[in-house]
CSV table of C-alpha atoms in Angstrom, one decimal:
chain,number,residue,atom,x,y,z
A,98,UNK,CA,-8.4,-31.7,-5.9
A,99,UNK,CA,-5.0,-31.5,-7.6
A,100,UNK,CA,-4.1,-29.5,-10.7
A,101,UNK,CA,-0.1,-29.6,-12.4
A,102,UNK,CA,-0.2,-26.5,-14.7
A,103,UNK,CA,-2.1,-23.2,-14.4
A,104,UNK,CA,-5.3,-22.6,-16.9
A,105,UNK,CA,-9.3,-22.1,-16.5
A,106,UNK,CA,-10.1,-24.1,-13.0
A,107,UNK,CA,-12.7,-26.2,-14.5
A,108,UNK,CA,-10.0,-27.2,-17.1
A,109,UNK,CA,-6.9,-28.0,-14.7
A,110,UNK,CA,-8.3,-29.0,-11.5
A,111,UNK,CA,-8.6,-33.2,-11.4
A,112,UNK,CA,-9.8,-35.6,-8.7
A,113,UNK,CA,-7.2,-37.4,-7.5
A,114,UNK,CA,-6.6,-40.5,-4.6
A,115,UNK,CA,-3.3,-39.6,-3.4
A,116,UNK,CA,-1.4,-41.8,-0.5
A,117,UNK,CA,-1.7,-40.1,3.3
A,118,UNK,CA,1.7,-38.8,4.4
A,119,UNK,CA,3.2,-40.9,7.1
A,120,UNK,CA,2.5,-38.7,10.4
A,121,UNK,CA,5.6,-36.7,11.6
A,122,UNK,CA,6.4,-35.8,15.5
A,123,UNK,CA,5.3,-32.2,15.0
A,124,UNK,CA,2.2,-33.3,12.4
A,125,UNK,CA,-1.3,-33.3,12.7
A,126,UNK,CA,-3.4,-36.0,10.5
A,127,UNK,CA,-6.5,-34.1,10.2
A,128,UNK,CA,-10.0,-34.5,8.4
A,129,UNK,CA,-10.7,-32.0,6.4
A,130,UNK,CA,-15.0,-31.3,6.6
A,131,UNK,CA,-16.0,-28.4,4.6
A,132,UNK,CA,-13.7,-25.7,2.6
A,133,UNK,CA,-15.0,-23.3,0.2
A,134,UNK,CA,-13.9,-21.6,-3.3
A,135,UNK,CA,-12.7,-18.3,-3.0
A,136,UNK,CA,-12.0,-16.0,-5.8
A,137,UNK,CA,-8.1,-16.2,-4.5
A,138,UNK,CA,-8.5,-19.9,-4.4
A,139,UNK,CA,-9.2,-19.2,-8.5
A,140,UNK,CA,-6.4,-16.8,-9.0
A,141,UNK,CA,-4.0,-19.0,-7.7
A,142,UNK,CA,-4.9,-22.0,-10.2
A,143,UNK,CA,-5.1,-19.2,-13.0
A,144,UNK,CA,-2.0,-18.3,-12.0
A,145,UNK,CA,-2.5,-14.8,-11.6
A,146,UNK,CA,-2.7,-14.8,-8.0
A,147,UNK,CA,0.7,-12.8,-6.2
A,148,UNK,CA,1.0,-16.3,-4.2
A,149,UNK,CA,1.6,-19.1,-6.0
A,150,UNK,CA,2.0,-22.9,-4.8
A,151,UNK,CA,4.5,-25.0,-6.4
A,152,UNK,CA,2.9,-27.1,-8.7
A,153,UNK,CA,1.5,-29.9,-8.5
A,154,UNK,CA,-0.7,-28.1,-6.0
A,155,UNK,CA,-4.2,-29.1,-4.0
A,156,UNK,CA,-6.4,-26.6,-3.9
A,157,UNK,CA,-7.9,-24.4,-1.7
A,158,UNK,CA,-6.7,-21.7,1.0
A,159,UNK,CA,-9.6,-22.1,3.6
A,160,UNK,CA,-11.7,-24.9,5.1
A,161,UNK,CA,-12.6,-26.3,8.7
A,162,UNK,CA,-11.1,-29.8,9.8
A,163,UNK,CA,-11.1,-32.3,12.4
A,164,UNK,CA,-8.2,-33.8,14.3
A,165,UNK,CA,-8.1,-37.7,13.7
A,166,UNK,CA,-4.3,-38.0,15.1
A,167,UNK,CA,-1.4,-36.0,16.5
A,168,UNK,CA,2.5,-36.5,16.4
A,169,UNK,CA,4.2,-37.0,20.0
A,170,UNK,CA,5.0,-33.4,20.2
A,171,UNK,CA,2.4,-32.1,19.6
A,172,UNK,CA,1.0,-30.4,22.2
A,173,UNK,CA,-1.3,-27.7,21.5
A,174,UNK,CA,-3.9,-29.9,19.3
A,175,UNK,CA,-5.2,-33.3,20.0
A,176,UNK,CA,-8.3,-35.6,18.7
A,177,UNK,CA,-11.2,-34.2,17.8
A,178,UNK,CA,-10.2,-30.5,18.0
A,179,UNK,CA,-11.4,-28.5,14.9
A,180,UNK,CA,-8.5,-26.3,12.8
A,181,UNK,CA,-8.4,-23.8,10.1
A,182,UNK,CA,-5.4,-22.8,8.2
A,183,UNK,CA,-2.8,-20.4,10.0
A,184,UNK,CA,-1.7,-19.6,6.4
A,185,UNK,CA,-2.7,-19.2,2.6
A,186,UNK,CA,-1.3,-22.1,0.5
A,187,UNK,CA,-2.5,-25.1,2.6
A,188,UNK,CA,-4.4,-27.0,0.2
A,189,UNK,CA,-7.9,-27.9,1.6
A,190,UNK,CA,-10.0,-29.3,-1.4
A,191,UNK,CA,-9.0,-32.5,0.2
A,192,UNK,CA,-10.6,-34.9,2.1
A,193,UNK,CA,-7.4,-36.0,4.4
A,194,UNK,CA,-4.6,-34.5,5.2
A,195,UNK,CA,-1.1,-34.6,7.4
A,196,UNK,CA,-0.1,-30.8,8.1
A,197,UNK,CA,2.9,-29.3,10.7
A,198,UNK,CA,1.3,-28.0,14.1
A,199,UNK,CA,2.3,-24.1,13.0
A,200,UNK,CA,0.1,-24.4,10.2
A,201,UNK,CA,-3.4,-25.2,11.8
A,202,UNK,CA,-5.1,-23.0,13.9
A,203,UNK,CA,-7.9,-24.3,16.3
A,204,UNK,CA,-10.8,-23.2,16.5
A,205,UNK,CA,-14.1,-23.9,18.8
A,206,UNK,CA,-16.1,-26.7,17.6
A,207,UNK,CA,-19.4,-25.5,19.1
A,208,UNK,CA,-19.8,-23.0,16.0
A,209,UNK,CA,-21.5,-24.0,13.1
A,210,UNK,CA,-19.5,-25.8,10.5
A,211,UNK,CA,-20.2,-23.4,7.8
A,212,UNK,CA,-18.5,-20.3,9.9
A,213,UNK,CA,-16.0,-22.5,11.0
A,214,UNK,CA,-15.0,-23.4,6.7
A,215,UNK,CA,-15.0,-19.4,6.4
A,216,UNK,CA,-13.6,-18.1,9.3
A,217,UNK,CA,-10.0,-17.4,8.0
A,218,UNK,CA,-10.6,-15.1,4.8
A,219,UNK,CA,-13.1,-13.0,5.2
A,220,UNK,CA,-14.8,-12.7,8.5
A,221,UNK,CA,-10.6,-11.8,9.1
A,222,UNK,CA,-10.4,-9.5,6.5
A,223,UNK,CA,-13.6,-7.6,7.5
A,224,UNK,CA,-12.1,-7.2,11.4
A,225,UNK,CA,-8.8,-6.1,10.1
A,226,UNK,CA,-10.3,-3.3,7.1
A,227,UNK,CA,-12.6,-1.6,10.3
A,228,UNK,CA,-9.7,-2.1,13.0
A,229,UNK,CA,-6.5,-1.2,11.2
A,230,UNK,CA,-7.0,2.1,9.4
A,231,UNK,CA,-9.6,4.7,11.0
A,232,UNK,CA,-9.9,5.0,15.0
A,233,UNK,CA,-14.3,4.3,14.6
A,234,UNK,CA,-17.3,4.6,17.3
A,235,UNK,CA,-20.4,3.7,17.7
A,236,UNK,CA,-22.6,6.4,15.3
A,237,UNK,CA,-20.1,6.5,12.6
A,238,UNK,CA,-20.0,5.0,9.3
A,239,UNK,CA,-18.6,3.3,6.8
A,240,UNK,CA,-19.1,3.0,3.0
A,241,UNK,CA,-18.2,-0.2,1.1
A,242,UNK,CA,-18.8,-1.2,-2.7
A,243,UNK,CA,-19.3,-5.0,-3.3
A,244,UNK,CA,-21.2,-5.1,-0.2
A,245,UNK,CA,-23.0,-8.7,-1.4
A,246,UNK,CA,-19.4,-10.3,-1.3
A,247,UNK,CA,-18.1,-12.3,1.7
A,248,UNK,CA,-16.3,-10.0,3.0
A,249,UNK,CA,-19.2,-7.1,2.2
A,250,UNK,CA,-21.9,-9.4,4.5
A,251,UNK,CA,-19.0,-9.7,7.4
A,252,UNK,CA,-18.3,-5.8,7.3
A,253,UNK,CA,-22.3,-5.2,7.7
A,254,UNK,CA,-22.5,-7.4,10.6
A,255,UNK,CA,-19.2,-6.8,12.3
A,256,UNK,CA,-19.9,-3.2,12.0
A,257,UNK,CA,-23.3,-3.8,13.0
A,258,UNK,CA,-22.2,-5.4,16.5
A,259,UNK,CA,-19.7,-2.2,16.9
A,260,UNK,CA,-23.1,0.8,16.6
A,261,UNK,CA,-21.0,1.5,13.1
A,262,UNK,CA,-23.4,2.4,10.4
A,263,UNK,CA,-22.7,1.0,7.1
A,264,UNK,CA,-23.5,2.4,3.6
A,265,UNK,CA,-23.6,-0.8,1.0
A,266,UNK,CA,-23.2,0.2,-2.7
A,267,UNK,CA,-24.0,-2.9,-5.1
A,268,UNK,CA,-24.3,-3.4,-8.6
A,269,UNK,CA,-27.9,-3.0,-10.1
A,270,UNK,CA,-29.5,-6.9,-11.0
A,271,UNK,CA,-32.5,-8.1,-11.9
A,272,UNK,CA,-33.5,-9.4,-8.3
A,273,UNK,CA,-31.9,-6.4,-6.7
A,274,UNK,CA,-35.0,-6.1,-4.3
A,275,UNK,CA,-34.4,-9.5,-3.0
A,276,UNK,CA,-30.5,-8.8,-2.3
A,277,UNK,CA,-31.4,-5.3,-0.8
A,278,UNK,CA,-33.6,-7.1,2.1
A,279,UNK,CA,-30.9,-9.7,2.5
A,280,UNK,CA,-28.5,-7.1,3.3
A,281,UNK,CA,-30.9,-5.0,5.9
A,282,UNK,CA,-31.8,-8.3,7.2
A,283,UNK,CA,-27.8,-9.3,7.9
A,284,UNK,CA,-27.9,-5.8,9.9
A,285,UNK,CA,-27.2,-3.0,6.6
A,286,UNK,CA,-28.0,0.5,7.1
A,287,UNK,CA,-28.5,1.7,3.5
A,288,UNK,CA,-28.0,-0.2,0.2
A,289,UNK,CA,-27.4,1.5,-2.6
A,290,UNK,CA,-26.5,1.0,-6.2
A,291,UNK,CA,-23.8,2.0,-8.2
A,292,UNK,CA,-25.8,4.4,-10.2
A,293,UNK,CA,-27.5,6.1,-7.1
A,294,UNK,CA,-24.0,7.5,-5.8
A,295,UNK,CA,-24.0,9.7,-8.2
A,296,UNK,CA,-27.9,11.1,-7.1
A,297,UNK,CA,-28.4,14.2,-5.3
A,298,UNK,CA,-30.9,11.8,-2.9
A,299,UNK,CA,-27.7,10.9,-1.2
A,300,UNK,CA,-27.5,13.7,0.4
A,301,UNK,CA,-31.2,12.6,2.1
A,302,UNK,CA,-28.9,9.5,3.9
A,303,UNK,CA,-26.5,11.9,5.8
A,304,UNK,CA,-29.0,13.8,7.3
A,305,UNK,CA,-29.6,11.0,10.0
A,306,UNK,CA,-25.5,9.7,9.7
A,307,UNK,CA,-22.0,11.3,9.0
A,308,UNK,CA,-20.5,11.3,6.4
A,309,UNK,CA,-18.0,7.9,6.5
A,310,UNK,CA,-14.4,8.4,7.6
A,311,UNK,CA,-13.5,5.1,5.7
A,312,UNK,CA,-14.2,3.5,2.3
A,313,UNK,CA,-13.8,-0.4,1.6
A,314,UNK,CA,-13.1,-1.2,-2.1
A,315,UNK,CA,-12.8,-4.2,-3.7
A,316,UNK,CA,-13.9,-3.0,-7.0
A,317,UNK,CA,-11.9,0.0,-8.6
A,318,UNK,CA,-12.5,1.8,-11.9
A,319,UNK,CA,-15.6,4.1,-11.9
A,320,UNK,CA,-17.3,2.5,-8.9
A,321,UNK,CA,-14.3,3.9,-6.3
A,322,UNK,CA,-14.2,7.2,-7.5
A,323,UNK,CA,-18.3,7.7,-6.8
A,324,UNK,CA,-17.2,6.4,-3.3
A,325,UNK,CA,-14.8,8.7,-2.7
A,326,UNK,CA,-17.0,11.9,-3.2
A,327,UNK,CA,-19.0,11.0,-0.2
A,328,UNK,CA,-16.1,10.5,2.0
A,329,UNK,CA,-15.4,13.5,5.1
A,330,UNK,CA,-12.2,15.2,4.5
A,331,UNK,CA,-8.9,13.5,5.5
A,332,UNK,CA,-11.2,9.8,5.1
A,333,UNK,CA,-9.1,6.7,4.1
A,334,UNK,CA,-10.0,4.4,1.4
A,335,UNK,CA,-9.0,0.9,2.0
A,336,UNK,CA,-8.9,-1.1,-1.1
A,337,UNK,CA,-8.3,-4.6,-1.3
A,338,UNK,CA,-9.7,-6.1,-4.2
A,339,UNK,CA,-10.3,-5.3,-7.9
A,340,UNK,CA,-13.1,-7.1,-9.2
A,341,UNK,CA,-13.4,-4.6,-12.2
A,342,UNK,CA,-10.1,-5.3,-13.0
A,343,UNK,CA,-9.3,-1.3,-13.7
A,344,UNK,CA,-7.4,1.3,-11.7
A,345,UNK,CA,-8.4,2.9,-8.8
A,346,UNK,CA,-8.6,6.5,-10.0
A,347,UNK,CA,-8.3,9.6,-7.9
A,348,UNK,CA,-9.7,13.6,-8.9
A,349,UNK,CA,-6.5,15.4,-7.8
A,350,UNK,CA,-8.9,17.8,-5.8
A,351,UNK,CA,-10.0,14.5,-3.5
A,352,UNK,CA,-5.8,14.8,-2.3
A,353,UNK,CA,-5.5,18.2,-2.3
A,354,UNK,CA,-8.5,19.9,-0.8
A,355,UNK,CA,-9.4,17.0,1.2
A,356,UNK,CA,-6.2,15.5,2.0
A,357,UNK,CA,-7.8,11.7,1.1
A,358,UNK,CA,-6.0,9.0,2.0
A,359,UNK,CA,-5.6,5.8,-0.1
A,360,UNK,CA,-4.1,2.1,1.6
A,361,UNK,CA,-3.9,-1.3,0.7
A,362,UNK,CA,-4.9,-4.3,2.1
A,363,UNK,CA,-3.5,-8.0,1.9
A,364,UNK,CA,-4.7,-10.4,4.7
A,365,UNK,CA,-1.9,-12.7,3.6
A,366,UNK,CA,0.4,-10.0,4.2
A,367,UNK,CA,-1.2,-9.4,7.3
A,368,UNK,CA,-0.8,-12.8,8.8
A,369,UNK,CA,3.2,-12.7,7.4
A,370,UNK,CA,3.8,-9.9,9.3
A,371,UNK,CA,2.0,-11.3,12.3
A,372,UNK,CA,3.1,-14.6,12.5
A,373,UNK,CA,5.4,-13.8,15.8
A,374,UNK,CA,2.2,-11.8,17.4
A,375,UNK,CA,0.4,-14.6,18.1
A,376,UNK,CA,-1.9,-12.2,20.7
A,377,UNK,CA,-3.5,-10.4,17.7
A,378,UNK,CA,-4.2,-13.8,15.8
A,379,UNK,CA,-5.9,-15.2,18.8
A,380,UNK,CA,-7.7,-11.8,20.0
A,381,UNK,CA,-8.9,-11.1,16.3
A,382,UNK,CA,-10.3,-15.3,16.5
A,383,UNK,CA,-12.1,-15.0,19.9
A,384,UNK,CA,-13.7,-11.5,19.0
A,385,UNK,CA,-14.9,-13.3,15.3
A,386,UNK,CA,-16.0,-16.8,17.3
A,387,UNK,CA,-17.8,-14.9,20.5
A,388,UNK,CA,-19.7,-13.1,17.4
A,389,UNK,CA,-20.5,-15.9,15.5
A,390,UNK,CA,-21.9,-17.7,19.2
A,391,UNK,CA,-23.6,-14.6,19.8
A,392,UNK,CA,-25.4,-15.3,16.4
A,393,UNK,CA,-24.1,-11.7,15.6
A,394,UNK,CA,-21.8,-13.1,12.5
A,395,UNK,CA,-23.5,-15.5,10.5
A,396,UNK,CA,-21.2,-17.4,7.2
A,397,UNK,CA,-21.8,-15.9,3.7
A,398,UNK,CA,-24.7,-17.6,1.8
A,399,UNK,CA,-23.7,-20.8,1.2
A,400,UNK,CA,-24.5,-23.5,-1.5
A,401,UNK,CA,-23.1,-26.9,-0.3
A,402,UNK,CA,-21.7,-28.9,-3.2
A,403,UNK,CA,-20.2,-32.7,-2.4
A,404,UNK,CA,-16.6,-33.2,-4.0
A,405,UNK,CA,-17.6,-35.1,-6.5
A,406,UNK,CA,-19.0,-32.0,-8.3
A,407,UNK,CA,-16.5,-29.9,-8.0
A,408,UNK,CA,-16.6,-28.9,-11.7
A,409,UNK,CA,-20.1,-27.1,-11.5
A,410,UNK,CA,-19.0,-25.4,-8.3
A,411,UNK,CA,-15.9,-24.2,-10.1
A,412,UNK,CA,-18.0,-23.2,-12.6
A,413,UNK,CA,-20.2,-21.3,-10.7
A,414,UNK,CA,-18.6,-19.8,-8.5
A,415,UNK,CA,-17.1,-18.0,-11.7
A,416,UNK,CA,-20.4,-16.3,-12.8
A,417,UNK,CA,-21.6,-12.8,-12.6
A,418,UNK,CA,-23.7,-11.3,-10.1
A,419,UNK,CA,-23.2,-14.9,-7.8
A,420,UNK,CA,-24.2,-13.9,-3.9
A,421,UNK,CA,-24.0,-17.4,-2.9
A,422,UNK,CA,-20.0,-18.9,-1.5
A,423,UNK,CA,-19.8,-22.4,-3.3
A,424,UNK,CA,-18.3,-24.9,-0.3
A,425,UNK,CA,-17.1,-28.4,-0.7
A,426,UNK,CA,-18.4,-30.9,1.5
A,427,UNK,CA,-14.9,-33.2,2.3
């Protein structure tokens, strides 16, 4: 799936039969099985995204393949073996391709194909926002708007494995009932909506759990500053995604009486300045894979759509309120 100027993804992005590259040394011809549509993957054709291919560009940051055929020095992958990206910016709405060794990950082929397609974005993500910023145990919590979003269902059940509690704030729907007891079922604590931060009942859910130390936002606007109030002093917010599209805004109290703190997070960034600590890539991986075995990390609800209709998954995946990860079947 190719598109040769940025615009509206349903407008730019064309099916294309392109030639396969003729296999390097240090290439891997792999077949690509199932990759889905992220909103980065979005961005990027919009051309709003901070990382931008060079155009003409395939599409696509994240996917599963299989190895049909190595280069003669290659020696860490071979037939058969399943990969994921190392990196943003591969390209994996595709149904063949011939990539360099350091740009493939393996991965275990015994997990389902699913995980396996969403592995790299936000299972990663999820490990990195609980891991990276507060020092949690089992019996604390955490609070997280947009907890219906990949990354929100990965936080719950990562968490979930650790003994962390998680508080799930989502935006009030029509079927919100049904999306409450999908959350509790993937291992949630409490789901909440937007408009019940702001309830004195809240106070009801910290008699049986603390107060969280860390926030996850990937809203901003109104919905982070409700989060915020429930934080204990000298919490960190992490935020890493602004689906509102507003400004994260702080009351000056939150810094001065309760000496918040406020990060960013960019797994893109993380993986740039990790690419020579190949010990964290791979302990990060096993932890995410032995989960996924253990049926403890399950992948996002999933509608599989065959190439061919790549338009109305593009489309979809751009409407409101969507709790379901559109993936390609390559």
């Amino acid at each position: 799936l190719l598109y040769e100027r940025h615009g509206e993804a349903a407008a730019v992005v064309q099916l294309k039969d392109l030639e396969v590259p003729k296999l390097g040394d240090c290439d891997v011809h792999v077949k690509m099985l199932a990759a889905p549509i992220n909103p980065a993957d979005i961005n990027m054709i919009q051309g709003t995204y901070p990382l931008l291919s060079p155009l003409p560009a395939v599409g696509g940051n994240e996917g599963v393949g299989e190895v049909l055929e190595v280069g003669r020095h290659v020696t860490a992958l071979k037939r058969g073996d399943w990969v994921i990206p190392a990196d943003a910016g591969l390209g994996t709405w595709r149904t063949r391709g011939v990539f360099p060794e350091e740009m493939l990950l393996k991965v275990p082929s015994d997990i389902p194909v699913l995980c396996a397609a969403t592995l790299s974005v936000n299972p990663c993500t999820a490990f990195r926002l609980l891991a990276d910023f507060e020092v949690l145990v089992p019996g604390d919590s955490v609070i997280q708007n947009a907890a219906n979003s990949g990354v929100g269902q990965a936080v719950i059940q990562i968490a979930r494995a650790s003994g962390i509690k998680t508080i799930n704030v989502v935006r009030d729907r029509p079927d919100l009932q049904k999306l409450v007891e999908r959350l509790m079922a993937l291992g949630a604590d409490h789901v909440v909506t937007e408009e019940m931060l702001r309830k004195p009942e809240m106070k009801d859910i910290f008699k049986s759990i603390p107060r969280p130390r860390l926030a996850l936002n990937c809203v901003g606007g109104k919905s982070t500053m409700e989060m915020l109030r429930h934080l204990q002093p000298k919490g960190t917010m992490v935020t890493y995604g602004g689906m509102a599209k507003q400004p994260v805004m702080v009351p000056v109290s939150a810094f001065i009486f309760r000496d918040m703190r406020l990060r960013g997070f960019w797994m893109t960034q993380w993986r740039k300045d990790h690419a020579q600590d190949q010990e964290s890539v791979a302990t990060m991986m096993d932890t995410l894979c032995q989960l996924i075995r253990r049926g403890q990390l399950t992948a996002p609800a999933c509608t599989e759509v065959p190439l061919q209709d790549y338009r109305a998954a593009l489309e979809a995946s751009m409407k409101p309120f969507v709790s379901s990860k559109q993936i390609l079947l390559l």
